[in-house]
Short mmCIF file of C-alpha atoms in Angstrom, two decimals:
data_model
loop_
_atom_site.label_atom_id
_atom_site.label_comp_id
_atom_site.label_asym_id
_atom_site.label_seq_id
_atom_site.Cartn_x
_atom_site.Cartn_y
_atom_site.Cartn_z
CA MET A 185 61.68 -102.63 -34.43
CA ASN A 186 58.67 -103.99 -32.53
CA ASN A 187 56.84 -101.87 -29.98
CA LYS A 188 57.94 -103.91 -26.98
CA ARG A 189 61.63 -103.68 -27.84
CA PHE A 190 61.35 -99.96 -28.50
CA LEU A 191 59.64 -99.35 -25.16
CA ASP A 192 62.24 -101.49 -23.38
CA MET A 193 64.92 -99.21 -24.78
CA VAL A 194 63.35 -95.84 -24.15
CA ILE A 195 61.09 -96.14 -21.15
CA ALA A 196 63.55 -97.60 -18.62
CA PRO A 197 65.67 -94.42 -18.51
CA SER A 198 63.09 -92.27 -16.82
CA VAL A 199 62.81 -88.60 -15.96
CA PHE A 200 64.50 -87.02 -12.95
CA SER A 201 63.10 -83.93 -11.26
CA LEU A 202 65.85 -81.35 -10.78
CA ASP A 203 64.52 -79.13 -8.04
CA GLU A 204 67.35 -76.88 -6.87
CA SER A 205 65.32 -75.54 -3.98
CA TYR A 206 65.39 -79.02 -2.49
CA ASN A 207 69.06 -78.61 -1.62
CA ASP A 208 68.44 -77.16 1.82
CA GLU A 209 65.95 -79.87 2.75
CA CYS A 210 67.92 -82.93 1.62
CA ASN A 211 71.54 -81.88 2.04
CA GLY A 212 73.59 -85.00 2.63
CA ILE A 213 70.65 -87.39 2.59
CA PHE A 214 70.46 -88.40 -1.06
CA ASP A 215 71.45 -92.04 -1.58
CA PRO A 216 73.49 -92.49 -4.80
CA SER A 217 72.82 -96.23 -4.85
CA PHE A 218 69.11 -95.64 -5.24
CA ARG A 219 67.47 -93.38 -7.75
CA THR A 220 63.90 -92.87 -8.85
CA SER A 221 62.16 -90.61 -11.27
CA PHE A 222 60.53 -88.86 -8.34
CA VAL A 223 63.75 -88.09 -6.40
CA ARG A 224 64.87 -84.51 -6.53
CA ILE A 225 68.66 -84.25 -6.63
CA PRO A 226 70.46 -81.70 -4.42
CA GLN A 227 72.37 -78.98 -6.27
CA HIS A 228 75.72 -79.77 -4.64
CA PHE A 229 75.45 -83.33 -5.89
CA LEU A 230 74.75 -82.14 -9.43
CA ALA A 231 77.92 -80.09 -9.29
CA ILE A 232 79.93 -83.23 -8.62
CA LEU A 233 78.19 -85.09 -11.42
CA ASP A 234 78.89 -82.29 -13.88
CA ASP A 235 82.60 -82.20 -13.04
CA PRO A 236 84.38 -84.07 -15.87
CA SER A 237 87.39 -84.72 -13.65
CA VAL A 238 85.34 -86.83 -11.29
CA SER A 239 84.99 -90.52 -12.14
CA TRP A 240 81.48 -91.38 -10.98
CA ILE A 241 80.16 -94.90 -11.29
CA PRO A 242 76.89 -95.63 -9.50
CA SER A 243 76.50 -98.61 -7.20
CA LEU A 244 73.67 -100.59 -8.69
CA SER A 245 71.90 -103.22 -6.61
CA ASP A 246 70.07 -106.36 -7.70
CA ASN A 247 66.46 -105.35 -8.21
CA GLU A 248 63.51 -107.17 -9.61
CA THR A 249 61.59 -106.13 -12.66
CA GLY A 250 58.82 -107.41 -14.84
CA ASP A 251 59.04 -107.86 -18.58
CA TYR A 252 57.77 -104.61 -20.06
CA LYS A 253 54.63 -104.79 -22.15
CA ARG A 254 52.88 -102.21 -24.27
CA LEU A 255 51.34 -99.59 -22.03
CA LYS A 256 47.61 -99.87 -21.57
CA LYS A 257 44.93 -97.57 -20.27
CA SER A 258 44.27 -100.00 -17.44
CA VAL A 259 46.79 -102.06 -15.51
CA SER A 260 46.59 -104.23 -12.41
CA ILE A 261 48.34 -103.03 -9.29
CA GLY A 262 51.09 -105.60 -9.68
CA ASP A 263 51.73 -104.79 -13.34
CA PHE A 264 51.48 -101.06 -12.63
CA LEU A 265 54.19 -101.13 -9.97
CA ASP A 266 56.33 -103.62 -11.89
CA ASN A 267 56.46 -101.06 -14.70
CA SER A 268 56.61 -97.80 -12.73
CA ILE A 269 58.97 -98.77 -9.93
CA SER A 270 61.38 -100.89 -11.94
CA SER A 271 61.65 -98.19 -14.62
CA THR A 272 62.44 -95.55 -12.01
CA ARG A 273 64.81 -97.70 -9.97
CA SER A 274 67.87 -97.19 -12.16
CA SER A 275 68.06 -95.53 -15.54
CA LEU A 276 71.10 -97.63 -16.33
CA SER A 277 69.85 -101.12 -15.41
CA ARG A 278 70.08 -104.02 -17.85
CA TYR A 279 66.75 -105.83 -17.82
CA SER A 280 66.63 -109.60 -18.03
CA SER A 281 64.11 -112.31 -17.13
CA SER A 282 64.70 -115.63 -15.42
CA ASP A 283 64.71 -118.71 -17.60
CA SER A 284 63.12 -120.72 -14.81
CA GLY A 285 59.74 -119.26 -15.75
CA GLY A 286 57.32 -116.98 -13.99
CA ILE A 287 59.56 -115.04 -11.59
CA TYR A 288 61.73 -112.23 -12.89
CA ARG A 289 64.88 -110.67 -11.50
CA THR A 290 67.55 -108.35 -12.84
CA SER A 291 71.29 -108.32 -12.51
CA SER A 292 73.57 -105.39 -11.77
CA THR A 293 75.48 -103.67 -14.53
CA ASN A 294 77.90 -100.82 -14.99
CA SER A 295 76.39 -99.89 -18.32
CA ILE A 296 77.18 -96.24 -17.64
CA ASN A 297 80.62 -97.02 -19.07
CA SER A 298 79.04 -97.64 -22.47
CA LEU A 299 77.50 -94.16 -22.60
CA SER A 300 79.21 -91.19 -24.16
CA ARG A 301 80.83 -88.75 -21.78
CA LEU A 302 78.00 -86.25 -21.66
CA HIS A 303 77.25 -84.19 -18.61
CA PHE A 304 74.57 -85.56 -16.31
CA ARG A 305 72.02 -82.91 -17.31
CA ASP A 306 72.61 -83.85 -20.97
CA HIS A 307 71.76 -87.45 -20.18
CA ILE A 308 68.58 -86.33 -18.45
CA TRP A 309 67.61 -84.20 -21.45
CA THR A 310 68.27 -87.12 -23.83
CA TYR A 311 66.25 -89.58 -21.77
CA THR A 312 63.44 -87.07 -21.41
CA GLN A 313 63.16 -86.82 -25.19
CA ARG A 314 63.15 -90.63 -25.52
CA TYR A 315 60.50 -90.93 -22.85
CA ARG A 316 58.27 -88.36 -24.58
CA ALA A 317 58.80 -90.14 -27.90
CA ALA A 318 57.72 -93.42 -26.30
CA GLU A 319 54.61 -91.77 -24.90
CA ALA A 320 53.75 -90.28 -28.29
CA LEU A 321 54.20 -93.64 -29.98
CA GLU A 322 52.05 -95.37 -27.38
CA GLU A 323 49.31 -92.80 -27.75
CA ALA A 324 49.25 -93.39 -31.49
CA ILE A 325 49.16 -97.18 -31.06
CA SER A 326 46.43 -97.20 -28.43
CA GLY A 327 44.35 -94.37 -29.86
CA SER A 328 41.75 -96.78 -31.17
CA ASP A 329 41.01 -98.16 -27.70
CA GLN A 330 40.93 -94.76 -25.97
CA ASP A 331 37.18 -94.32 -25.82
CA ALA A 332 36.52 -97.86 -24.61
CA GLY A 333 39.11 -97.65 -21.85
CA ASN A 334 38.55 -94.04 -20.79
CA GLU A 335 37.24 -94.81 -17.31
CA GLU A 336 39.92 -97.42 -16.65
CA GLY A 337 42.56 -94.97 -17.87
CA GLU A 338 41.44 -92.47 -15.26
CA ASP A 339 41.89 -95.13 -12.55
CA SER A 340 45.41 -95.82 -13.82
CA GLY A 341 46.18 -92.10 -13.78
CA ASP A 342 44.91 -91.81 -10.22
CA GLY A 343 47.15 -94.72 -9.29
CA MET A 344 50.19 -93.00 -10.76
CA LYS A 345 49.38 -89.79 -8.89
CA LEU A 346 49.05 -91.76 -5.65
CA VAL A 347 52.43 -93.44 -6.23
CA GLN A 348 54.05 -90.05 -6.83
CA LEU A 349 52.40 -88.60 -3.75
CA LEU A 350 53.55 -91.54 -1.59
CA ILE A 351 57.14 -91.29 -2.77
CA SER A 352 57.20 -87.50 -2.38
CA CYS A 353 55.96 -87.93 1.19
CA ALA A 354 58.61 -90.60 1.87
CA GLU A 355 61.28 -88.18 0.57
CA ALA A 356 60.00 -85.42 2.87
CA VAL A 357 59.99 -87.77 5.86
CA ALA A 358 63.51 -88.98 5.02
CA CYS A 359 64.62 -85.34 4.84
CA ARG A 360 62.92 -84.55 8.17
CA ASP A 361 60.80 -81.89 6.52
CA LYS A 362 57.85 -82.14 8.88
CA ALA A 363 55.88 -79.28 7.39
CA HIS A 364 55.95 -80.64 3.83
CA ALA A 365 55.43 -84.25 4.98
CA THR A 366 52.43 -83.28 7.10
CA PHE A 367 50.88 -81.45 4.16
CA LEU A 368 51.35 -84.48 1.88
CA LEU A 369 50.01 -86.88 4.52
CA SER A 370 46.79 -84.92 4.77
CA ASP A 371 46.34 -85.33 1.02
CA LEU A 372 47.27 -89.02 1.19
CA ARG A 373 44.75 -89.75 3.93
CA ALA A 374 41.98 -88.54 1.63
CA LYS A 375 43.19 -90.62 -1.33
CA ALA A 376 44.51 -93.84 0.28
CA LEU A 377 41.24 -95.54 1.20
CA VAL A 378 41.10 -98.64 3.37
CA PHE A 379 38.20 -100.00 1.27
CA GLY A 380 39.33 -98.58 -2.08
CA SER A 381 41.22 -100.17 -4.95
CA SER A 382 43.99 -102.64 -4.15
CA PHE A 383 46.64 -99.92 -4.45
CA GLN A 384 44.65 -97.46 -2.34
CA ARG A 385 44.43 -100.13 0.34
CA VAL A 386 48.14 -100.89 0.38
CA ALA A 387 48.87 -97.15 0.25
CA SER A 388 46.78 -96.67 3.40
CA CYS A 389 49.13 -99.04 5.25
CA PHE A 390 52.19 -97.11 4.07
CA VAL A 391 50.54 -93.85 5.12
CA GLN A 392 50.20 -95.25 8.65
CA GLY A 393 53.88 -96.16 8.63
CA LEU A 394 54.93 -92.73 7.37
CA GLU A 395 52.82 -91.03 10.03
CA ASP A 396 54.47 -93.12 12.75
CA ARG A 397 57.95 -92.44 11.40
CA LEU A 398 57.32 -88.71 11.09
CA ALA A 399 56.24 -88.61 14.73
CA LEU A 400 59.56 -90.17 15.78
CA VAL A 401 62.17 -88.36 13.68
CA GLN A 402 63.99 -85.35 15.04
CA PRO A 403 63.93 -81.96 13.24
CA LEU A 404 66.46 -81.25 10.49
CA GLY A 405 69.88 -80.47 11.95
CA THR A 406 69.61 -82.76 14.98
CA VAL A 407 71.27 -86.15 15.29
CA GLY A 408 69.55 -89.36 16.30
CA TYR A 409 66.34 -91.26 15.96
CA VAL A 410 63.80 -92.03 18.66
CA ALA A 411 63.41 -95.80 18.69
CA LYS A 412 59.93 -97.23 18.77
CA THR A 413 59.23 -100.26 20.93
CA MET A 414 57.58 -102.93 18.82
CA ASN A 415 57.59 -106.72 18.79
CA ILE A 416 55.58 -108.23 15.98
CA MET A 417 56.79 -111.75 16.78
CA ASP A 418 54.81 -111.86 19.99
CA VAL A 419 51.69 -109.85 19.23
CA SER A 420 49.08 -111.48 21.44
CA SER A 421 46.03 -109.44 20.52
CA ASP A 422 42.93 -111.33 19.45
CA LYS A 423 42.80 -109.30 16.26
CA GLY A 424 46.36 -110.16 15.35
CA GLU A 425 45.83 -113.86 16.04
CA GLU A 426 42.62 -113.91 13.99
CA ALA A 427 44.34 -112.08 11.10
CA LEU A 428 47.22 -114.58 11.13
CA HIS A 429 44.76 -117.46 10.97
CA LEU A 430 42.90 -115.81 8.07
CA VAL A 431 46.16 -115.30 6.16
CA TYR A 432 46.96 -118.98 6.63
CA GLU A 433 43.52 -120.09 5.46
CA ASN A 434 43.12 -117.70 2.50
CA CYS A 435 46.65 -117.14 1.16
CA PRO A 436 49.03 -119.90 0.06
CA TYR A 437 52.17 -118.22 1.45
CA ILE A 438 52.44 -119.84 4.89
CA GLN A 439 50.89 -123.10 3.69
CA PHE A 440 53.56 -123.26 0.98
CA GLY A 441 56.28 -123.00 3.63
CA HIS A 442 54.65 -125.73 5.71
CA PHE A 443 54.29 -128.03 2.70
CA VAL A 444 57.96 -127.72 1.68
CA ALA A 445 59.15 -128.03 5.28
CA ASN A 446 57.08 -131.13 6.04
CA SER A 447 58.06 -132.81 2.77
CA SER A 448 61.75 -132.18 3.52
CA MET A 449 61.41 -133.44 7.08
CA LEU A 450 59.59 -136.61 6.03
CA GLU A 451 62.45 -137.32 3.66
CA ALA A 452 64.96 -136.79 6.49
CA PHE A 453 62.95 -139.02 8.85
CA GLU A 454 62.62 -141.89 6.40
CA GLY A 455 63.51 -145.19 8.14
CA GLU A 456 64.13 -143.48 11.51
CA SER A 457 62.39 -144.50 14.75
CA PHE A 458 63.24 -141.56 17.05
CA VAL A 459 62.80 -138.08 15.57
CA HIS A 460 62.99 -134.59 17.05
CA VAL A 461 61.87 -131.25 15.57
CA VAL A 462 63.07 -127.91 16.95
CA ASP A 463 60.56 -125.29 15.78
CA LEU A 464 61.75 -121.66 15.97
CA GLY A 465 58.78 -119.46 16.83
CA MET A 466 56.11 -121.98 15.79
CA THR A 467 55.00 -119.73 12.89
CA LEU A 468 54.20 -116.83 15.22
CA GLY A 469 52.02 -119.12 17.35
CA LEU A 470 49.58 -119.92 14.54
CA PRO A 471 46.58 -121.54 16.30
CA HIS A 472 46.03 -125.31 16.27
CA GLY A 473 49.51 -126.26 15.02
CA HIS A 474 48.41 -126.95 11.45
CA GLN A 475 51.90 -127.81 10.22
CA TRP A 476 52.49 -130.42 12.89
CA ARG A 477 49.07 -132.00 12.60
CA ARG A 478 49.84 -132.76 8.96
CA LEU A 479 53.29 -134.10 9.87
CA ILE A 480 51.82 -136.37 12.56
CA HIS A 481 49.27 -137.78 10.10
CA SER A 482 51.99 -138.36 7.50
CA LEU A 483 54.24 -140.13 10.01
CA ALA A 484 51.34 -142.28 11.21
CA ASN A 485 50.55 -143.37 7.66
CA ARG A 486 54.09 -143.94 6.42
CA SER A 487 55.17 -147.40 5.35
CA GLY A 488 58.22 -149.27 6.56
CA LYS A 489 59.81 -148.98 9.98
CA PRO A 490 57.29 -147.80 12.59
CA LEU A 491 57.91 -144.54 14.48
CA GLN A 492 58.82 -145.03 18.15
CA ARG A 493 58.79 -141.41 19.30
CA LEU A 494 58.22 -137.91 17.96
CA ARG A 495 59.47 -134.92 19.93
CA ILE A 496 58.72 -131.27 19.13
CA THR A 497 60.49 -128.44 20.94
CA ALA A 498 59.03 -124.95 20.46
CA VAL A 499 61.34 -121.96 20.91
CA GLY A 500 59.82 -118.57 21.78
CA ILE A 501 58.42 -116.47 24.60
CA CYS A 502 54.71 -117.15 23.99
CA VAL A 503 54.79 -120.10 26.37
CA GLU A 504 51.07 -120.23 27.15
CA ARG A 505 50.04 -120.08 23.51
CA PHE A 506 52.61 -122.73 22.55
CA GLN A 507 51.46 -125.00 25.36
CA VAL A 508 47.86 -124.87 24.15
CA ILE A 509 49.07 -125.92 20.71
CA GLY A 510 51.16 -128.69 22.29
CA ASP A 511 48.17 -130.09 24.19
CA GLU A 512 46.13 -130.23 20.98
CA LEU A 513 48.96 -131.97 19.14
CA GLU A 514 49.38 -134.49 21.94
CA ALA A 515 45.69 -135.41 21.72
CA CYS A 516 45.99 -135.74 17.93
CA ALA A 517 49.07 -137.98 18.19
CA HIS A 518 47.44 -140.15 20.87
CA CYS A 519 44.46 -140.82 18.58
CA LEU A 520 46.86 -141.98 15.86
CA GLY A 521 48.90 -144.16 18.18
CA ILE A 522 52.10 -142.06 18.10
CA ASN A 523 54.30 -141.59 21.15
CA PHE A 524 54.53 -137.79 21.28
CA GLU A 525 56.43 -135.39 23.53
CA PHE A 526 56.10 -131.60 23.45
CA SER A 527 58.24 -129.02 25.27
CA VAL A 528 58.75 -125.25 25.18
CA VAL A 529 62.01 -123.33 25.53
CA LYS A 530 61.11 -119.87 26.80
CA SER A 531 63.63 -117.69 25.00
CA ASN A 532 63.83 -115.33 22.09
CA LEU A 533 66.18 -116.43 19.33
CA GLU A 534 68.91 -113.95 20.24
CA ASN A 535 69.26 -115.35 23.77
CA LEU A 536 69.01 -119.03 22.83
CA LYS A 537 71.75 -121.28 24.22
CA PRO A 538 72.77 -124.77 23.01
CA LYS A 539 72.02 -126.23 26.46
CA ASP A 540 68.39 -125.07 26.16
CA ILE A 541 67.74 -127.75 23.53
CA LYS A 542 67.77 -131.30 24.89
CA VAL A 543 68.92 -133.79 22.28
CA PHE A 544 68.81 -137.51 23.07
CA ASP A 545 71.19 -140.12 21.72
CA GLY A 546 69.90 -142.00 18.72
CA GLU A 547 67.31 -139.46 17.61
CA ILE A 548 67.35 -137.57 14.32
CA LEU A 549 67.11 -133.81 14.76
CA VAL A 550 65.74 -131.26 12.27
CA VAL A 551 65.28 -127.50 12.74
CA ASN A 552 62.25 -125.69 11.34
CA SER A 553 62.19 -121.90 10.79
CA ILE A 554 59.09 -120.42 9.13
CA LEU A 555 59.32 -116.61 8.74
CA GLN A 556 61.46 -116.27 11.87
CA LEU A 557 65.19 -115.78 11.25
CA HIS A 558 64.76 -112.42 9.51
CA CYS A 559 63.81 -111.00 12.91
CA VAL A 560 67.37 -111.49 14.19
CA VAL A 561 69.07 -109.95 11.15
CA LYS A 562 70.64 -106.82 12.61
CA GLU A 563 73.07 -104.23 11.26
CA SER A 564 76.02 -105.92 12.99
CA ARG A 565 75.04 -109.48 11.86
CA GLY A 566 76.16 -110.70 15.29
CA ALA A 567 72.73 -111.80 16.47
CA LEU A 568 71.98 -113.93 13.40
CA ASN A 569 75.48 -115.42 13.35
CA SER A 570 75.04 -116.42 17.00
CA VAL A 571 71.74 -118.17 16.30
CA LEU A 572 73.14 -119.96 13.25
CA GLN A 573 76.18 -121.05 15.24
CA ILE A 574 73.93 -122.57 17.92
CA ILE A 575 71.91 -124.41 15.28
CA HIS A 576 75.12 -125.66 13.70
CA GLU A 577 76.31 -126.99 17.07
CA LEU A 578 73.11 -129.04 17.36
CA SER A 579 74.13 -130.81 14.10
CA PRO A 580 70.63 -131.16 12.64
CA LYS A 581 70.17 -133.49 9.70
CA VAL A 582 68.43 -130.62 7.94
CA LEU A 583 67.50 -126.99 8.60
CA VAL A 584 64.39 -125.81 6.73
CA LEU A 585 64.39 -122.05 6.12
CA VAL A 586 61.30 -120.25 4.78
CA GLU A 587 61.48 -116.47 4.41
CA GLN A 588 59.91 -113.55 2.56
CA ASP A 589 61.88 -113.08 -0.67
CA SER A 590 62.41 -109.33 -0.80
CA ASN A 591 65.04 -106.81 0.23
CA HIS A 592 63.54 -104.86 3.14
CA ASN A 593 66.80 -104.54 5.04
CA GLY A 594 68.75 -102.04 2.96
CA PRO A 595 70.66 -99.28 4.77
CA PHE A 596 68.67 -96.42 3.21
CA PHE A 597 65.06 -95.66 4.10
CA LEU A 598 63.92 -94.66 0.61
CA GLY A 599 65.29 -97.86 -0.88
CA ARG A 600 63.49 -99.98 1.72
CA PHE A 601 60.32 -97.98 1.20
CA MET A 602 60.28 -98.63 -2.55
CA GLU A 603 61.12 -102.33 -2.13
CA ALA A 604 58.31 -102.74 0.39
CA LEU A 605 55.84 -100.82 -1.77
CA HIS A 606 56.61 -103.11 -4.70
CA TYR A 607 56.44 -106.29 -2.60
CA TYR A 608 53.24 -105.62 -0.65
CA SER A 609 51.49 -104.20 -3.69
CA ALA A 610 51.82 -107.66 -5.25
CA ILE A 611 50.36 -109.25 -2.11
CA PHE A 612 47.42 -106.82 -2.02
CA ASP A 613 46.91 -107.45 -5.72
CA SER A 614 46.57 -111.17 -4.99
CA LEU A 615 44.05 -110.43 -2.23
CA ASP A 616 42.09 -108.28 -4.68
CA ALA A 617 41.88 -111.23 -7.08
CA MET A 618 40.66 -113.58 -4.36
CA LEU A 619 38.24 -111.57 -2.23
CA PRO A 620 35.61 -108.83 -2.80
CA LYS A 621 36.35 -105.23 -1.87
CA TYR A 622 34.15 -105.17 1.25
CA ASP A 623 34.96 -108.65 2.54
CA THR A 624 35.71 -108.35 6.26
CA LYS A 625 38.25 -111.19 6.12
CA ARG A 626 40.24 -109.28 3.54
CA ALA A 627 40.19 -106.09 5.60
CA LYS A 628 41.36 -107.94 8.72
CA MET A 629 44.27 -109.57 6.87
CA GLU A 630 45.30 -106.25 5.35
CA GLN A 631 44.99 -104.08 8.47
CA PHE A 632 45.99 -106.45 11.28
CA TYR A 633 48.65 -108.60 9.63
CA PHE A 634 50.25 -107.13 6.51
CA ALA A 635 49.85 -103.54 7.73
CA GLU A 636 51.77 -104.43 10.90
CA GLU A 637 54.68 -105.70 8.82
CA ILE A 638 54.58 -102.62 6.59
CA LYS A 639 54.51 -100.22 9.55
CA ASN A 640 57.48 -101.98 11.13
CA ILE A 641 59.52 -101.72 7.91
CA VAL A 642 58.60 -98.08 7.29
CA SER A 643 58.46 -96.53 10.76
CA CYS A 644 61.03 -98.43 12.85
CA GLU A 645 64.80 -98.35 13.08
CA GLY A 646 67.40 -100.11 15.20
CA PRO A 647 66.29 -102.96 17.49
CA ALA A 648 62.62 -102.07 16.94
CA ARG A 649 62.80 -102.96 13.23
CA LEU A 650 62.18 -106.71 13.15
CA GLU A 651 60.84 -107.16 9.63
CA ARG A 652 64.26 -107.31 7.96
CA HIS A 653 63.39 -109.48 4.99
CA GLU A 654 66.15 -110.36 2.55
CA ARG A 655 66.34 -112.09 -0.81
CA VAL A 656 67.16 -115.75 -1.17
CA ASP A 657 70.60 -114.95 -2.66
CA GLN A 658 71.52 -113.01 0.47
CA TRP A 659 70.35 -115.88 2.68
CA ARG A 660 72.44 -118.24 0.59
CA ARG A 661 75.55 -116.17 1.35
CA ARG A 662 74.72 -115.89 5.04
CA MET A 663 74.15 -119.62 5.44
CA SER A 664 77.33 -120.45 3.58
CA ARG A 665 79.38 -118.15 5.83
CA ALA A 666 77.85 -119.85 8.88
CA GLY A 667 79.11 -123.25 7.72
CA PHE A 668 75.92 -124.67 6.20
CA GLN A 669 75.74 -126.44 2.86
CA ALA A 670 72.75 -126.21 0.55
CA ALA A 671 70.53 -129.29 0.33
CA PRO A 672 68.68 -128.74 -2.96
CA ILE A 673 64.90 -129.19 -2.82
CA LYS A 674 63.90 -131.57 -5.60
CA MET A 675 60.13 -131.43 -5.46
CA ILE A 676 59.12 -128.81 -8.00
CA ALA A 677 56.58 -131.18 -9.60
CA GLN A 678 55.02 -132.04 -6.23
CA ALA A 679 54.95 -128.35 -5.26
CA LYS A 680 53.11 -127.39 -8.43
CA GLU A 681 50.69 -130.27 -7.89
CA TRP A 682 50.14 -129.05 -4.33
CA LEU A 683 49.49 -125.51 -5.59
CA GLY A 684 46.84 -126.83 -7.95
CA LYS A 685 45.08 -128.64 -5.11
CA THR A 686 44.97 -125.57 -2.84
CA ASN A 687 42.49 -123.79 -5.13
CA ALA A 688 45.02 -120.97 -5.50
CA PHE A 689 43.96 -118.35 -8.03
CA GLU A 690 45.59 -118.12 -11.42
CA GLY A 691 48.57 -115.83 -11.03
CA TYR A 692 50.47 -117.81 -8.42
CA THR A 693 53.64 -119.49 -9.65
CA ILE A 694 56.23 -121.82 -8.14
CA VAL A 695 59.72 -122.00 -9.62
CA GLU A 696 62.97 -123.71 -8.70
CA GLU A 697 65.89 -121.32 -8.28
CA LYS A 698 69.34 -122.72 -7.49
CA GLY A 699 67.92 -125.49 -5.31
CA CYS A 700 65.31 -123.29 -3.62
CA LEU A 701 61.58 -123.15 -4.29
CA VAL A 702 60.03 -119.71 -4.73
CA LEU A 703 56.31 -118.92 -4.62
CA GLY A 704 55.35 -115.75 -6.47
CA TRP A 705 52.39 -113.70 -7.65
CA LYS A 706 52.40 -112.52 -11.28
CA SER A 707 56.20 -112.79 -11.64
CA LYS A 708 56.89 -111.15 -8.26
CA PRO A 709 58.71 -113.43 -5.74
CA ILE A 710 56.90 -113.59 -2.40
CA ILE A 711 58.14 -116.56 -0.33
CA ALA A 712 61.30 -118.66 -0.73
CA ALA A 713 61.99 -122.06 0.88
CA SER A 714 65.43 -123.62 1.18
CA CYS A 715 67.06 -126.55 3.01
CA TRP A 716 70.49 -126.69 4.63
CA LYS A 717 72.73 -129.30 6.20
CA CYS A 718 75.83 -129.06 8.39
#
């Protein structure tokens, strides 16, 4: 048996910490659908698991994982979390990789049924022995490189300790144990450095979120959660605007969404004289309207039937910022000889009404949503369904949907925390590959853009939590229920060619997945683009 196959078999079932004293702190809070090697299981729950009369089958969710490789003394942040988090996510997961190349996912399984009917503690003991055997084997295999990689091995060990510390702190916050959480946060603040390694930097953002959440939760035994007022969609600070612009210029994520959206719209507009774009949120008010400048140039240079009129309607509450963008676009269109009209509908997406959008006879309508619709995904689904119903009533020729491809909207805090840690660690890893440690542009992107998303996911609940990212499969189900049909994107070759021209670093991948295009970093999905028709 080769080393990789052996490690696949023995390292996935990881070690649980059975701390009986944790019962009083976490009574009733443990989430059976999410388990990690760092979660301490309450004693009353173990009693249920040990009862042979109880039929207990865990609810396993779709989680991503990387293809396990032989452990090394040094690993990148993305590889490190791919291995550590996916192996602790579920000891009973069946690991598989996508045949589409580059981006890996896993599927759910009830493989517990294939195990012998041992008590839960017996399973833990068995897996512990396998895990130790794997470690012993790995030590023997890598013994020859130990001296050369000693310093890097220490960095990897520090990274593992920081992961454990973060998750322990998240557990304490989830259990409303303020004393223990405060103690762990003080240790984390000393280790999670804003200008440290890529994982220290991302950890510093999660520390900020945990601090904010701890300040809002009520003591153990009380009911309720103090909501925090926060609106990332309309952050108007100069720092936030500058950080957004830097993310656009230095990372391919938003540019990828714009490229796919514009290509899809140009295809929809082919041979049409009167066209209308409804833009939801205008990419958070990204300065200068980069997406629409490129569309205007493409329309001006297209062959065939000349364009008679282009209309763009921006939907959002940042009217002044949108109007500045509109004035710049009007000047650009005038120079290219295009009849251009720009208007703003002052409304958030939840309060949008069909009458707010003026549609003229004879014009082709498309709807553009770049990183916007996840903000109206609520627990009740009513808000999103309302928005999708309004869009459906407008009968657009195509709806372009670009969203973060990760599950940050689960019902349990610890599950969301781990998903977000995995997702943003990949993003910070990509920034580490592109920019030096002390580059001010990198620090601004991390602290004033990505950190704001992280803090919203970690610290906010209820209406204040806007960053409710979901995976492309979940969006596919939502869109289908709302009456939309998938319009497969058939431009994988052009997308890969575009990626090569953007000077993106090696590590970025674009794959086609059930008619959607997904941009990822080192096998981790980041952004997904899809098209829909009525």
